[in-house]
Amino acid sequence: MTKTTHEKLRDLLVKDRLHELEMAYCRGVDRRDAALLHSIFFEDAIEEHGDMYSGSATEFADWVFRDFLPKYELTTHYVLNEWYRVDGDKAEGETHRLSYHRERAADGSATEAIAACRTFNRYECRDGVWKISYRSVVRDWVTQRPVDDSLYHGHFGMALSQANDQDDSYRLLSQFPRGDRL
């Protein structure tokens, strides 16, 4: 069946909302903003994050901040390809991602892991609000190498990202406050 112009416009608006959910995941994790990460999932959502975690998405968000992220001094997550299908109040999407994780050892040396993965997501609209109801992650590839710290200091005179509320984004972008929710 062919969709009407109104239905096509609604689907575009929904896809934009789904994109916002994916961006909020990245920002929530990388800026260590638990409230933002919690806001993208329904309370009964399921998260299957490979062999690292499988269960409640709410508990996943708690686990990420309590047990996973503290060992990394910096993470960055990027969403590359996004492909969504919308069917009424339900949608599905596949996203391709790159992630970067820098870990510092007790001796001061650091390693960085760069990985590509894909997420398979189910979204729902409940009471007019779109959120993630199911998310599964598969790894495509990963590489790990030592960090050359000299590359991160004074490079083009840029400030370094901060994995907390001291990141320049909070100072420079007033419409993106810490603890923001979608």
Short mmCIF file of C-alpha atoms in Angstrom, two decimals:
data_model
loop_
_atom_site.label_atom_id
_atom_site.label_comp_id
_atom_site.label_asym_id
_atom_site.label_seq_id
_atom_site.Cartn_x
_atom_site.Cartn_y
_atom_site.Cartn_z
CA MET A 1 0.00 0.00 0.00
CA THR A 2 1.30 3.47 -0.92
CA LYS A 3 1.67 5.92 1.96
CA THR A 4 0.02 9.32 1.85
CA THR A 5 2.07 12.50 1.99
CA HIS A 6 0.95 12.97 5.60
CA GLU A 7 2.15 9.45 6.50
CA LYS A 8 5.47 10.03 4.75
CA LEU A 9 6.00 13.30 6.65
CA ARG A 10 5.13 11.59 9.93
CA ASP A 11 7.66 8.85 9.15
CA LEU A 12 10.34 11.49 8.51
CA LEU A 13 9.60 13.12 11.87
CA VAL A 14 9.74 9.72 13.57
CA LYS A 15 13.07 8.92 11.90
CA ASP A 16 14.43 12.25 13.16
CA ARG A 17 13.34 11.29 16.70
CA LEU A 18 15.02 7.89 16.34
CA HIS A 19 18.20 9.65 15.22
CA GLU A 20 17.99 11.86 18.34
CA LEU A 21 17.77 8.73 20.51
CA GLU A 22 20.95 7.37 18.91
CA MET A 23 22.77 10.68 19.38
CA ALA A 24 21.63 10.82 23.02
CA TYR A 25 23.14 7.37 23.62
CA CYS A 26 26.53 8.60 22.38
CA ARG A 27 26.44 11.85 24.34
CA GLY A 28 25.14 10.19 27.50
CA VAL A 29 27.94 7.61 27.52
CA ASP A 30 30.76 9.91 26.41
CA ARG A 31 29.88 12.78 28.75
CA ARG A 32 29.02 10.34 31.58
CA ASP A 33 25.47 11.70 31.78
CA ALA A 34 23.40 8.94 33.38
CA ALA A 35 20.11 10.85 33.24
CA LEU A 36 20.42 11.30 29.49
CA LEU A 37 21.25 7.63 28.90
CA HIS A 38 18.34 6.48 31.05
CA SER A 39 15.94 8.75 29.14
CA ILE A 40 16.31 6.92 25.81
CA PHE A 41 14.97 3.57 27.04
CA PHE A 42 11.52 2.49 28.17
CA GLU A 43 11.54 1.06 31.73
CA ASP A 44 10.91 -2.45 30.37
CA ALA A 45 13.43 -2.20 27.51
CA ILE A 46 15.97 -4.98 26.92
CA GLU A 47 19.66 -4.43 26.12
CA GLU A 48 21.83 -7.21 24.68
CA HIS A 49 25.38 -5.86 24.58
CA GLY A 50 27.27 -8.93 23.36
CA ASP A 51 28.76 -11.11 26.07
CA MET A 52 29.24 -8.05 28.32
CA TYR A 53 25.61 -7.56 29.30
CA SER A 54 22.14 -8.93 28.60
CA GLY A 55 19.04 -7.81 30.47
CA SER A 56 17.14 -4.72 31.52
CA ALA A 57 18.22 -1.57 29.64
CA THR A 58 17.71 0.46 32.82
CA GLU A 59 20.08 -1.83 34.69
CA PHE A 60 22.44 -1.71 31.67
CA ALA A 61 22.64 2.06 32.01
CA ASP A 62 23.43 1.69 35.72
CA TRP A 63 26.03 -1.01 34.97
CA VAL A 64 27.72 1.14 32.30
CA PHE A 65 28.35 3.98 34.75
CA ARG A 66 29.14 1.79 37.76
CA ASP A 67 31.23 -1.05 36.29
CA PHE A 68 32.30 -0.29 32.73
CA LEU A 69 33.08 3.38 32.11
CA PRO A 70 35.15 4.15 35.25
CA LYS A 71 38.17 2.33 33.82
CA TYR A 72 38.25 4.58 30.73
CA GLU A 73 39.58 8.12 30.82
CA LEU A 74 37.90 8.88 27.50
CA THR A 75 35.33 7.31 25.20
CA THR A 76 33.81 8.57 21.99
CA HIS A 77 30.97 6.98 20.08
CA TYR A 78 29.98 7.82 16.52
CA VAL A 79 26.88 6.77 14.62
CA LEU A 80 27.66 6.30 10.94
CA ASN A 81 24.97 4.66 8.83
CA GLU A 82 21.40 4.71 10.11
CA TRP A 83 18.56 2.81 8.48
CA TYR A 84 15.04 2.93 9.89
CA ARG A 85 11.67 1.44 9.01
CA VAL A 86 8.55 2.92 10.60
CA ASP A 87 5.24 1.07 10.89
CA GLY A 88 2.68 3.05 12.88
CA ASP A 89 3.77 3.22 16.53
CA LYS A 90 6.63 0.74 16.04
CA ALA A 91 9.92 1.07 14.22
CA GLU A 92 13.12 -0.86 13.68
CA GLY A 93 16.60 0.37 12.91
CA GLU A 94 20.12 -0.75 12.18
CA THR A 95 22.95 1.63 13.05
CA HIS A 96 26.63 1.27 12.26
CA ARG A 97 28.95 2.71 14.90
CA LEU A 98 32.57 3.43 15.67
CA SER A 99 33.72 3.67 19.25
CA TYR A 100 36.96 4.71 20.90
CA HIS A 101 37.99 3.73 24.43
CA ARG A 102 41.21 4.98 26.10
CA GLU A 103 42.39 3.19 29.24
CA ARG A 104 45.28 4.32 31.45
CA ALA A 105 47.42 1.71 33.29
CA ALA A 106 48.91 2.18 36.76
CA ASP A 107 52.33 2.85 35.19
CA GLY A 108 50.89 5.81 33.24
CA SER A 109 50.88 4.12 29.85
CA ALA A 110 47.64 4.05 27.92
CA THR A 111 46.00 1.88 25.30
CA GLU A 112 43.22 2.76 22.93
CA ALA A 113 40.66 0.40 21.46
CA ILE A 114 38.80 1.36 18.30
CA ALA A 115 35.85 -0.78 17.35
CA ALA A 116 33.10 -1.00 14.78
CA CYS A 117 29.76 -2.47 15.69
CA ARG A 118 26.16 -2.50 14.61
CA THR A 119 23.06 -2.11 16.74
CA PHE A 120 19.71 -3.66 15.94
CA ASN A 121 17.00 -1.62 17.60
CA ARG A 122 13.28 -1.78 18.12
CA TYR A 123 11.52 1.45 18.98
CA GLU A 124 7.99 2.12 20.15
CA CYS A 125 5.79 5.14 20.61
CA ARG A 126 3.94 4.99 23.93
CA ASP A 127 1.73 7.86 25.03
CA GLY A 128 3.18 9.95 22.20
CA VAL A 129 6.82 9.34 23.19
CA TRP A 130 9.32 7.37 21.09
CA LYS A 131 12.00 5.39 22.93
CA ILE A 132 14.06 2.25 22.53
CA SER A 133 12.28 -0.95 23.59
CA TYR A 134 14.98 -3.43 22.51
CA ARG A 135 18.62 -3.08 21.49
CA SER A 136 21.20 -5.67 20.46
CA VAL A 137 24.84 -5.00 19.60
CA VAL A 138 27.20 -7.07 17.43
CA ARG A 139 30.90 -6.39 16.88
CA ASP A 140 32.25 -6.10 13.34
CA TRP A 141 35.92 -5.52 14.20
CA VAL A 142 38.20 -4.10 16.88
CA THR A 143 41.82 -3.00 17.09
CA GLN A 144 43.91 -2.02 20.10
CA ARG A 145 47.21 -0.14 20.27
CA PRO A 146 49.39 1.90 22.62
CA VAL A 147 48.61 5.61 22.93
CA ASP A 148 51.18 8.23 21.94
CA ASP A 149 50.27 10.87 24.54
CA SER A 150 52.29 13.54 22.75
CA LEU A 151 49.63 13.61 20.03
CA TYR A 152 46.94 14.67 22.51
CA HIS A 153 48.61 17.71 24.05
CA GLY A 154 48.76 20.95 22.17
CA HIS A 155 47.54 19.40 18.93
CA PHE A 156 46.43 22.40 16.86
CA GLY A 157 45.86 24.24 20.15
CA MET A 158 42.55 22.44 20.76
CA ALA A 159 41.15 21.69 24.19
CA LEU A 160 40.90 18.01 25.11
CA SER A 161 37.51 16.36 25.51
CA GLN A 162 36.45 15.64 29.07
CA ALA A 163 34.37 12.63 30.09
CA ASN A 164 32.40 14.69 32.60
CA ASP A 165 30.60 17.99 33.13
CA GLN A 166 33.85 19.91 32.55
CA ASP A 167 33.66 19.19 28.82
CA ASP A 168 33.57 22.37 26.71
CA SER A 169 30.17 21.38 25.30
CA TYR A 170 28.52 22.29 28.62
CA ARG A 171 30.17 25.70 28.69
CA LEU A 172 29.65 26.53 25.02
CA LEU A 173 26.22 25.01 24.29
CA SER A 174 23.58 26.30 26.68
CA GLN A 175 20.80 24.22 25.09
CA PHE A 176 22.55 20.95 26.01
CA PRO A 177 22.60 20.95 29.84
CA ARG A 178 23.92 18.05 31.88
CA GLY A 179 21.13 15.72 32.93
CA ASP A 180 19.10 16.67 29.87
CA ARG A 181 16.44 14.16 28.92
CA LEU A 182 14.80 13.40 25.64
#
